[in-house]
mmCIF file of C-alpha atoms in Angstrom:
data_model
loop_
_atom_site.group_PDB
_atom_site.id
_atom_site.type_symbol
_atom_site.label_atom_id
_atom_site.label_comp_id
_atom_site.label_asym_id
_atom_site.label_seq_id
_atom_site.Cartn_x
_atom_site.Cartn_y
_atom_site.Cartn_z
ATOM 1 C CA MET A 14 12.078 -30.037 40.069
ATOM 2 C CA GLY A 15 11.066 -27.086 37.897
ATOM 3 C CA VAL A 16 12.837 -26.165 34.682
ATOM 4 C CA GLY A 17 13.164 -22.596 35.878
ATOM 5 C CA ASP A 18 15.104 -23.787 38.951
ATOM 6 C CA LEU A 19 17.947 -25.299 36.915
ATOM 7 C CA SER A 20 19.832 -22.043 36.476
ATOM 8 C CA ARG A 21 19.013 -18.406 36.020
ATOM 9 C CA HIS A 22 21.009 -18.507 32.769
ATOM 10 C CA TYR A 23 18.684 -21.060 31.127
ATOM 11 C CA ASN A 24 16.172 -19.865 28.529
ATOM 12 C CA THR A 25 13.196 -21.500 30.201
ATOM 13 C CA VAL A 26 10.848 -20.972 27.265
ATOM 14 C CA ARG A 27 13.118 -22.744 24.778
ATOM 15 C CA VAL A 28 13.909 -25.569 27.197
ATOM 16 C CA ALA A 29 10.210 -26.077 27.947
ATOM 17 C CA GLY A 30 9.405 -26.083 24.226
ATOM 18 C CA PHE A 31 12.072 -28.709 23.555
ATOM 19 C CA LEU A 32 10.855 -30.903 26.414
ATOM 20 C CA GLN A 33 7.276 -30.629 25.193
ATOM 21 C CA THR A 34 8.179 -31.801 21.694
ATOM 22 C CA LYS A 35 9.915 -34.829 23.273
ATOM 23 C CA GLY A 36 6.934 -35.598 25.518
ATOM 24 C CA MET A 37 8.989 -34.947 28.641
ATOM 25 C CA LEU A 38 7.157 -31.883 29.976
ATOM 26 C CA ALA A 39 4.635 -32.173 32.820
ATOM 27 C CA PHE A 40 2.396 -29.181 33.513
ATOM 28 C CA ASP A 41 1.638 -28.104 37.073
ATOM 29 C CA SER A 42 -2.149 -27.802 37.329
ATOM 30 C CA ALA A 43 -1.860 -25.872 40.600
ATOM 31 C CA ALA A 44 0.337 -23.134 39.128
ATOM 32 C CA VAL A 45 -1.150 -19.669 38.720
ATOM 33 C CA GLY A 46 -0.136 -16.752 36.564
ATOM 34 C CA THR A 47 1.492 -13.549 37.755
ATOM 35 C CA HIS A 48 -1.689 -11.466 37.524
ATOM 36 C CA GLU A 49 -3.804 -14.071 39.307
ATOM 37 C CA ALA A 50 -1.239 -14.321 42.104
ATOM 38 C CA SER A 51 -1.289 -10.536 42.474
ATOM 39 C CA VAL A 52 -5.091 -10.544 42.701
ATOM 40 C CA ARG A 53 -5.042 -13.147 45.458
ATOM 41 C CA ARG A 54 -2.353 -11.261 47.370
ATOM 42 C CA TRP A 55 -4.261 -7.975 47.217
ATOM 43 C CA VAL A 56 -7.512 -9.614 48.297
ATOM 44 C CA ASP A 57 -5.748 -11.115 51.318
ATOM 45 C CA GLN A 58 -4.531 -7.632 52.278
ATOM 46 C CA ALA A 59 -8.056 -6.162 52.203
ATOM 47 C CA PRO A 60 -10.045 -5.753 55.466
ATOM 48 C CA ALA A 61 -11.327 -9.134 56.648
ATOM 49 C CA GLN A 62 -15.015 -8.150 56.525
ATOM 50 C CA PHE A 63 -14.785 -7.458 52.779
ATOM 51 C CA GLN A 64 -12.762 -10.451 51.582
ATOM 52 C CA ALA A 65 -15.756 -12.749 51.005
ATOM 53 C CA ASP A 66 -17.427 -10.097 48.846
ATOM 54 C CA LEU A 67 -14.204 -9.609 46.893
ATOM 55 C CA HIS A 68 -13.980 -13.327 46.160
ATOM 56 C CA THR A 69 -17.594 -13.283 44.948
ATOM 57 C CA TRP A 70 -16.839 -10.313 42.708
ATOM 58 C CA ILE A 71 -13.796 -12.015 41.191
ATOM 59 C CA THR A 72 -15.872 -15.140 40.560
ATOM 60 C CA VAL A 73 -18.381 -13.018 38.629
ATOM 61 C CA LEU A 74 -15.627 -11.332 36.612
ATOM 62 C CA ARG A 75 -14.241 -14.733 35.673
ATOM 63 C CA GLY A 76 -17.666 -15.669 34.295
ATOM 64 C CA HIS A 77 -18.757 -18.111 37.020
ATOM 65 C CA GLY A 78 -21.527 -16.132 38.688
ATOM 66 C CA LYS A 79 -25.185 -17.075 38.938
ATOM 67 C CA ARG A 80 -25.600 -15.713 35.434
ATOM 68 C CA PRO A 81 -22.739 -16.862 33.181
ATOM 69 C CA SER A 82 -20.809 -14.106 31.422
ATOM 70 C CA PRO A 83 -17.648 -13.848 29.286
ATOM 71 C CA PRO A 84 -14.565 -14.232 31.508
ATOM 72 C CA MET A 85 -12.396 -11.195 32.096
ATOM 73 C CA ARG A 86 -8.621 -11.413 31.826
ATOM 74 C CA TRP A 87 -6.657 -11.635 35.042
ATOM 75 C CA GLY A 88 -4.614 -8.609 34.008
ATOM 76 C CA THR A 89 -7.759 -6.464 33.837
ATOM 77 C CA ILE A 90 -9.067 -7.903 37.105
ATOM 78 C CA ARG A 91 -5.769 -7.029 38.745
ATOM 79 C CA GLY A 92 -6.214 -3.364 37.827
ATOM 80 C CA TYR A 93 -9.767 -3.369 39.167
ATOM 81 C CA VAL A 94 -8.734 -4.980 42.455
ATOM 82 C CA LEU A 95 -5.888 -2.518 42.977
ATOM 83 C CA HIS A 96 -8.320 0.410 42.766
ATOM 84 C CA VAL A 97 -10.942 -1.228 44.979
ATOM 85 C CA VAL A 98 -8.561 -2.354 47.738
ATOM 86 C CA SER A 99 -7.189 1.179 48.063
ATOM 87 C CA VAL A 100 -10.735 2.396 48.722
ATOM 88 C CA LEU A 101 -11.719 -0.439 51.056
ATOM 89 C CA SER A 102 -8.881 0.476 53.401
ATOM 90 C CA THR A 103 -10.733 3.753 54.078
ATOM 91 C CA TRP A 104 -14.006 1.900 54.735
ATOM 92 C CA GLU A 105 -12.748 -0.215 57.618
ATOM 93 C CA HIS A 106 -15.347 1.388 59.913
ATOM 94 C CA LEU A 107 -18.087 -0.394 57.926
ATOM 95 C CA ALA A 108 -19.203 -3.890 58.909
ATOM 96 C CA SER A 109 -19.978 -4.876 55.298
ATOM 97 C CA LEU A 110 -20.292 -3.393 51.834
ATOM 98 C CA GLY A 111 -24.053 -3.338 52.307
ATOM 99 C CA GLU A 112 -23.563 -0.229 54.474
ATOM 100 C CA VAL A 113 -21.863 1.797 51.718
ATOM 101 C CA THR A 114 -23.791 4.948 50.853
ATOM 102 C CA GLU A 115 -24.001 6.922 47.651
ATOM 103 C CA GLN A 116 -22.088 9.791 49.228
ATOM 104 C CA GLU A 117 -19.221 7.483 50.202
ATOM 105 C CA VAL A 118 -18.994 6.265 46.607
ATOM 106 C CA LYS A 119 -18.841 9.864 45.352
ATOM 107 C CA THR A 120 -16.100 10.700 47.857
ATOM 108 C CA ALA A 121 -14.040 7.616 47.008
ATOM 109 C CA ALA A 122 -14.359 7.999 43.217
ATOM 110 C CA VAL A 123 -11.401 10.330 42.788
ATOM 111 C CA ASN A 124 -11.082 9.439 39.109
ATOM 112 C CA TYR A 125 -12.900 7.456 36.466
ATOM 113 C CA SER A 126 -10.747 4.325 36.899
ATOM 114 C CA VAL A 127 -11.582 4.046 40.599
ATOM 115 C CA PHE A 128 -15.245 4.744 39.929
ATOM 116 C CA THR A 129 -15.400 2.050 37.225
ATOM 117 C CA SER A 130 -13.885 -0.507 39.597
ATOM 118 C CA LEU A 131 -16.262 0.369 42.435
ATOM 119 C CA ARG A 132 -19.251 0.296 40.113
ATOM 120 C CA SER A 133 -18.227 -3.145 38.854
ATOM 121 C CA LEU A 134 -17.862 -4.435 42.432
ATOM 122 C CA LEU A 135 -21.179 -3.132 43.730
ATOM 123 C CA ARG A 136 -23.056 -4.131 40.585
ATOM 124 C CA ALA A 137 -21.746 -7.702 40.840
ATOM 125 C CA LEU A 138 -22.648 -7.942 44.533
ATOM 126 C CA ARG A 139 -26.142 -6.675 43.800
ATOM 127 C CA ARG A 140 -26.571 -9.255 41.064
ATOM 128 C CA GLU A 141 -25.368 -12.019 43.380
ATOM 129 C CA ARG A 142 -27.781 -10.822 46.115
ATOM 130 C CA ARG A 143 -24.999 -10.018 48.576
ATOM 131 C CA VAL A 144 -26.107 -6.394 48.925
ATOM 132 C CA PHE A 145 -29.663 -5.087 48.905
ATOM 133 C CA ARG A 146 -29.010 -2.073 46.694
ATOM 134 C CA ASP A 147 -26.293 -0.639 44.481
ATOM 135 C CA PRO A 148 -25.181 2.768 45.868
ATOM 136 C CA ALA A 149 -23.169 3.507 42.709
ATOM 137 C CA ARG A 150 -26.158 3.160 40.401
ATOM 138 C CA ASN A 151 -27.087 6.843 40.402
ATOM 139 C CA VAL A 152 -23.540 8.203 40.661
ATOM 140 C CA HIS A 153 -22.200 9.852 37.510
ATOM 141 C CA LEU A 154 -18.820 11.434 36.967
ATOM 142 C CA THR A 155 -18.360 14.323 34.577
ATOM 143 C CA THR A 156 -15.109 13.903 32.707
ATOM 144 C CA PRO A 157 -13.588 16.907 30.933
ATOM 145 C CA VAL A 158 -13.380 16.766 27.149
ATOM 146 C CA ARG A 159 -9.734 16.491 26.142
ATOM 147 C CA VAL A 160 -8.772 18.472 23.070
ATOM 148 C CA PRO A 161 -6.070 16.749 20.983
ATOM 149 C CA ARG A 162 -2.972 18.854 20.455
ATOM 150 C CA PRO A 163 -0.561 18.600 17.529
ATOM 151 C CA ILE A 164 3.053 17.587 18.083
ATOM 152 C CA PRO A 165 5.605 20.243 17.072
ATOM 153 C CA ALA A 166 7.295 19.491 13.756
ATOM 154 C CA ASP A 167 10.790 19.626 15.258
ATOM 155 C CA ARG A 168 9.929 16.709 17.571
ATOM 156 C CA LEU A 169 8.724 14.583 14.652
ATOM 157 C CA LYS A 170 11.767 15.263 12.493
ATOM 158 C CA GLY A 171 14.114 12.266 12.346
ATOM 159 C CA LEU A 172 11.804 10.161 14.490
ATOM 160 C CA LEU A 173 12.287 7.026 12.415
ATOM 161 C CA ASN A 174 16.060 7.176 12.868
ATOM 162 C CA LEU A 175 15.570 6.861 16.617
ATOM 163 C CA ALA A 176 13.415 3.746 16.359
ATOM 164 C CA GLY A 177 16.234 1.227 16.050
ATOM 165 C CA GLY A 178 15.656 -2.177 14.446
ATOM 166 C CA ALA A 179 13.266 -3.271 11.723
ATOM 167 C CA LYS A 180 10.594 -4.366 14.200
ATOM 168 C CA ASP A 181 10.499 -1.029 16.002
ATOM 169 C CA ARG A 182 10.547 0.943 12.743
ATOM 170 C CA LEU A 183 7.600 -1.070 11.427
ATOM 171 C CA ALA A 184 5.666 -0.643 14.683
ATOM 172 C CA LEU A 185 6.381 3.095 14.689
ATOM 173 C CA VAL A 186 5.127 3.539 11.115
ATOM 174 C CA LEU A 187 1.942 1.594 11.865
ATOM 175 C CA MET A 188 1.227 3.726 14.922
ATOM 176 C CA ALA A 189 2.364 7.135 13.644
ATOM 177 C CA VAL A 190 1.217 6.963 10.000
ATOM 178 C CA TYR A 191 -1.722 4.563 10.076
ATOM 179 C CA ALA A 192 -2.871 5.454 13.624
ATOM 180 C CA VAL A 193 -2.937 1.815 14.762
ATOM 181 C CA ARG A 194 -3.056 1.356 18.525
ATOM 182 C CA PRO A 195 -0.099 -0.452 20.181
ATOM 183 C CA LYS A 196 -2.295 -3.355 21.322
ATOM 184 C CA GLN A 197 -3.624 -3.767 17.783
ATOM 185 C CA VAL A 198 -0.079 -3.745 16.398
ATOM 186 C CA ALA A 199 0.857 -6.504 18.826
ATOM 187 C CA GLU A 200 -2.106 -8.632 17.721
ATOM 188 C CA ILE A 201 -1.670 -8.396 13.936
ATOM 189 C CA LEU A 202 -1.671 -11.901 12.485
ATOM 190 C CA LEU A 203 0.585 -13.052 9.684
ATOM 191 C CA ASP A 204 -2.540 -14.302 7.916
ATOM 192 C CA GLY A 205 -3.850 -10.732 7.954
ATOM 193 C CA LEU A 206 -0.968 -9.530 5.762
ATOM 194 C CA ASP A 207 -1.385 -9.628 1.985
ATOM 195 C CA ARG A 208 1.847 -8.329 0.479
ATOM 196 C CA SER A 209 0.638 -8.795 -3.108
ATOM 197 C CA THR A 210 -2.142 -6.216 -2.631
ATOM 198 C CA GLY A 211 -0.462 -4.233 0.134
ATOM 199 C CA ARG A 212 -3.347 -4.790 2.552
ATOM 200 C CA LEU A 213 -3.078 -5.386 6.273
ATOM 201 C CA ARG A 214 -6.013 -6.505 8.404
ATOM 202 C CA ILE A 215 -6.261 -5.035 11.900
ATOM 203 C CA ARG A 216 -8.155 -7.186 14.379
ATOM 204 C CA ARG A 217 -10.715 -5.441 16.573
ATOM 205 C CA PRO A 218 -12.614 -7.597 19.103
ATOM 206 C CA ASN A 219 -16.398 -7.144 19.069
ATOM 207 C CA ARG A 220 -16.095 -4.936 15.967
ATOM 208 C CA LEU A 221 -15.505 -5.433 12.278
ATOM 209 C CA ASP A 222 -11.856 -5.773 11.330
ATOM 210 C CA HIS A 223 -10.216 -2.729 9.777
ATOM 211 C CA VAL A 224 -8.147 -3.091 6.592
ATOM 212 C CA ILE A 225 -5.387 -0.585 5.819
ATOM 213 C CA CYS A 226 -3.498 -0.170 2.555
ATOM 214 C CA LEU A 227 0.270 -0.031 3.054
ATOM 215 C CA ASP A 228 2.440 2.179 0.887
ATOM 216 C CA GLU A 229 5.768 1.104 -0.647
ATOM 217 C CA PHE A 230 7.813 2.311 2.305
ATOM 218 C CA ALA A 231 5.697 0.378 4.821
ATOM 219 C CA LEU A 232 5.851 -2.739 2.648
ATOM 220 C CA ARG A 233 9.637 -2.443 2.529
ATOM 221 C CA LEU A 234 9.723 -2.316 6.337
ATOM 222 C CA VAL A 235 7.479 -5.386 6.462
ATOM 223 C CA LYS A 236 9.879 -7.222 4.148
ATOM 224 C CA GLU A 237 12.887 -6.264 6.268
ATOM 225 C CA TRP A 238 11.204 -7.389 9.473
ATOM 226 C CA LEU A 239 10.032 -10.729 8.040
ATOM 227 C CA ALA A 240 13.556 -11.439 6.773
ATOM 228 C CA GLU A 241 15.030 -10.599 10.185
ATOM 229 C CA ARG A 242 12.407 -12.675 11.959
ATOM 230 C CA HIS A 243 13.099 -15.725 9.810
ATOM 231 C CA HIS A 244 16.854 -15.307 10.259
ATOM 232 C CA ARG A 245 16.621 -15.121 14.052
ATOM 233 C CA TRP A 246 13.854 -17.675 14.648
ATOM 234 C CA PRO A 247 13.563 -19.972 11.601
ATOM 235 C CA LEU A 248 11.607 -22.565 13.637
ATOM 236 C CA SER A 249 9.101 -20.123 15.088
ATOM 237 C CA THR A 250 5.432 -21.011 14.568
ATOM 238 C CA ASN A 251 4.068 -17.923 16.309
ATOM 239 C CA PRO A 252 1.093 -16.704 14.227
ATOM 240 C CA TYR A 253 1.609 -13.008 15.009
ATOM 241 C CA LEU A 254 3.495 -10.562 12.836
ATOM 242 C CA ILE A 255 5.375 -8.970 15.736
ATOM 243 C CA VAL A 256 7.300 -11.362 17.972
ATOM 244 C CA SER A 257 9.962 -11.002 20.628
ATOM 245 C CA PRO A 258 12.716 -13.326 21.892
ATOM 246 C CA LEU A 259 10.231 -14.483 24.539
ATOM 247 C CA THR A 260 7.196 -15.117 22.327
ATOM 248 C CA ALA A 261 8.881 -16.333 19.135
ATOM 249 C CA LEU A 262 9.485 -19.848 20.503
ATOM 250 C CA HIS A 263 6.945 -19.830 23.327
ATOM 251 C CA ILE A 264 4.998 -23.080 23.539
ATOM 252 C CA GLU A 265 1.673 -21.188 23.786
ATOM 253 C CA ARG A 266 2.520 -18.873 20.835
ATOM 254 C CA PRO A 267 1.198 -15.683 22.510
ATOM 255 C CA ALA A 268 1.163 -12.140 21.219
ATOM 256 C CA VAL A 269 3.661 -9.657 22.593
ATOM 257 C CA GLY A 270 2.455 -7.262 25.255
ATOM 258 C CA ILE A 271 2.343 -3.515 24.757
ATOM 259 C CA ALA A 272 5.229 -3.292 27.238
ATOM 260 C CA ASN A 273 7.342 -4.688 24.387
ATOM 261 C CA PHE A 274 7.183 -1.228 22.799
ATOM 262 C CA SER A 275 8.235 0.653 25.943
ATOM 263 C CA SER A 276 11.868 0.909 24.822
ATOM 264 C CA LEU A 277 10.699 2.349 21.499
ATOM 265 C CA ARG A 278 8.598 4.928 23.322
ATOM 266 C CA ASP A 279 11.546 5.910 25.511
ATOM 267 C CA ARG A 280 13.850 6.322 22.507
ATOM 268 C CA ILE A 281 11.515 8.581 20.531
ATOM 269 C CA GLY A 282 10.361 10.465 23.632
ATOM 270 C CA ILE A 283 6.725 10.656 22.518
ATOM 271 C CA ASN A 284 3.734 8.761 23.837
ATOM 272 C CA PHE A 285 1.995 6.506 21.313
ATOM 273 C CA THR A 286 -1.375 8.070 22.116
ATOM 274 C CA GLN A 287 0.053 11.467 21.187
ATOM 275 C CA LEU A 288 1.309 10.059 17.887
ATOM 276 C CA ARG A 289 -2.129 8.681 17.072
ATOM 277 C CA GLN A 290 -3.871 11.926 17.973
ATOM 278 C CA ASP A 291 -1.404 13.960 15.928
ATOM 279 C CA ARG A 292 -2.007 11.748 12.870
ATOM 280 C CA LEU A 293 -5.794 11.974 13.149
ATOM 281 C CA LEU A 294 -5.654 15.720 13.691
ATOM 282 C CA ASP A 295 -3.322 16.177 10.715
ATOM 283 C CA GLU A 296 -5.675 14.250 8.426
ATOM 284 C CA ALA A 297 -8.662 16.207 9.749
ATOM 285 C CA ARG A 298 -6.915 19.454 8.847
ATOM 286 C CA GLU A 299 -6.138 18.224 5.355
ATOM 287 C CA THR A 300 -9.576 16.882 4.441
ATOM 288 C CA ALA A 301 -12.106 18.261 6.966
ATOM 289 C CA ASP A 302 -14.125 15.193 6.023
ATOM 290 C CA PRO A 303 -15.220 12.956 8.936
ATOM 291 C CA VAL A 304 -16.318 10.205 6.533
ATOM 292 C CA ARG A 305 -12.791 9.974 5.126
ATOM 293 C CA LEU A 306 -11.387 9.749 8.655
ATOM 294 C CA MET A 307 -13.788 6.915 9.436
ATOM 295 C CA ARG A 308 -12.805 4.963 6.348
ATOM 296 C CA LEU A 309 -9.081 5.646 6.599
ATOM 297 C CA PHE A 310 -8.586 4.895 10.288
ATOM 298 C CA GLY A 311 -11.641 2.815 11.177
ATOM 299 C CA ILE A 312 -12.825 5.225 13.882
ATOM 300 C CA THR A 313 -16.387 5.989 14.910
ATOM 301 C CA SER A 314 -18.388 8.944 13.652
ATOM 302 C CA HIS A 315 -18.213 10.588 17.085
ATOM 303 C CA THR A 316 -14.400 10.431 17.106
ATOM 304 C CA ALA A 317 -14.146 11.652 13.514
ATOM 305 C CA ILE A 318 -16.383 14.659 14.169
ATOM 306 C CA HIS A 319 -14.441 15.405 17.350
ATOM 307 C CA TYR A 320 -11.176 15.717 15.401
ATOM 308 C CA VAL A 321 -12.732 17.762 12.609
ATOM 309 C CA ARG A 322 -14.258 20.048 15.212
ATOM 310 C CA THR A 323 -10.853 20.452 16.847
ATOM 311 C CA ALA A 324 -9.113 21.158 13.534
ATOM 312 C CA TYR A 325 -11.741 23.713 12.443
ATOM 313 C CA SER A 326 -13.095 25.045 15.706
ATOM 314 C CA GLU A 327 -14.163 28.302 14.080
ATOM 315 C CA ARG A 328 -16.718 26.457 11.947
ATOM 316 C CA PHE A 329 -18.491 25.029 14.983
ATOM 317 C CA THR A 330 -18.944 28.203 17.014
ATOM 318 C CA ILE A 331 -21.514 30.949 16.654
ATOM 319 C CA ASP A 332 -19.995 34.423 16.421
ATOM 320 C CA PRO A 333 -21.338 37.070 18.878
ATOM 321 C CA PRO A 334 -23.424 39.055 16.314
ATOM 322 C CA ARG A 335 -25.199 35.926 15.181
ATOM 323 C CA ARG A 336 -25.700 34.753 18.781
ATOM 324 C CA GLU A 337 -27.322 38.092 19.632
ATOM 325 C CA GLY A 338 -29.721 37.647 16.740
ATOM 326 C CA VAL A 339 -30.575 34.034 17.501
ATOM 327 C CA LEU A 340 -31.561 34.544 21.127
ATOM 328 C CA PRO A 341 -34.271 37.214 20.515
ATOM 329 C CA ALA A 342 -35.692 35.097 17.694
ATOM 330 C CA LEU A 343 -36.036 32.090 19.979
ATOM 331 C CA LEU A 344 -37.623 34.199 22.728
ATOM 332 C CA SER A 345 -40.171 35.743 20.362
ATOM 333 C CA ARG A 346 -41.090 32.328 18.981
ATOM 334 C CA CYS A 347 -41.660 31.018 22.515
ATOM 335 C CA SER A 348 -43.835 34.026 23.425
ATOM 336 C CA ARG A 349 -46.046 33.479 20.355
ATOM 337 C CA GLN A 350 -46.583 29.862 21.355
#
């Protein structure tokens, strides 16, 4: 009998944690997670002639192909499979994926997410020798350059009052003032916080960690949240700064998901990506220094220059009189050569 079957009113996480400490919890080795179950369900709904190739692709993504590779999370695989299965339903006239042409890939790639999923599928099948060639190899999508736009001042006024509790206020300040991404906020470790120096380490996989210096207001929010956290979950051993009622006493001590901030987003009425872009654009207008942006927010040189270019677009364009003078000079130089 499963713990979750006792009653829908039981807090399964806390009960499972208590049973584990008493040595009374038995794990089901055949159980699968929600994302993995979704992947299997979507693969079963795909046309029958493609299911074997899909299973091979998933095996490669999980790092068990002919050439070992880092395993991909089931949540990411689920997104890939959703895009691919929607395309495969339009390819039912094909006997196998080896018959897919470059033109069919171009037609199916309605956006970059679908194209990325198809490219991953066909590349994996080519590597596993299930298809002779990769029709997506020479396909390239041109994505428009998105220009960041500032948020009107009236929408930002009183934003912190709408956040709610100490946790949401702290998360909002980290995202709106220090331009930290929601996923990075969720994965901040308690060990990365140094309250004596006011420094907070932001983890970035496959990149150097970024250290930000918190001001007095942010440190006061940190203090309020830590006091509330200890009051609500004094026995929590979760290593992350931000916890929820689900993760605080979870036996695996996971980080919260970005969906944990969805209620905060709904209350303030502004997307977190917009908040980050507005902060970067505001700093670019104040300093016009891409190096300062790189050091302050830990962004790449390309991103920093992009925001400075957006803030001072007039400095990066050639006015018509100058353009008229440059073109004849280039033509005369070419004729002399």
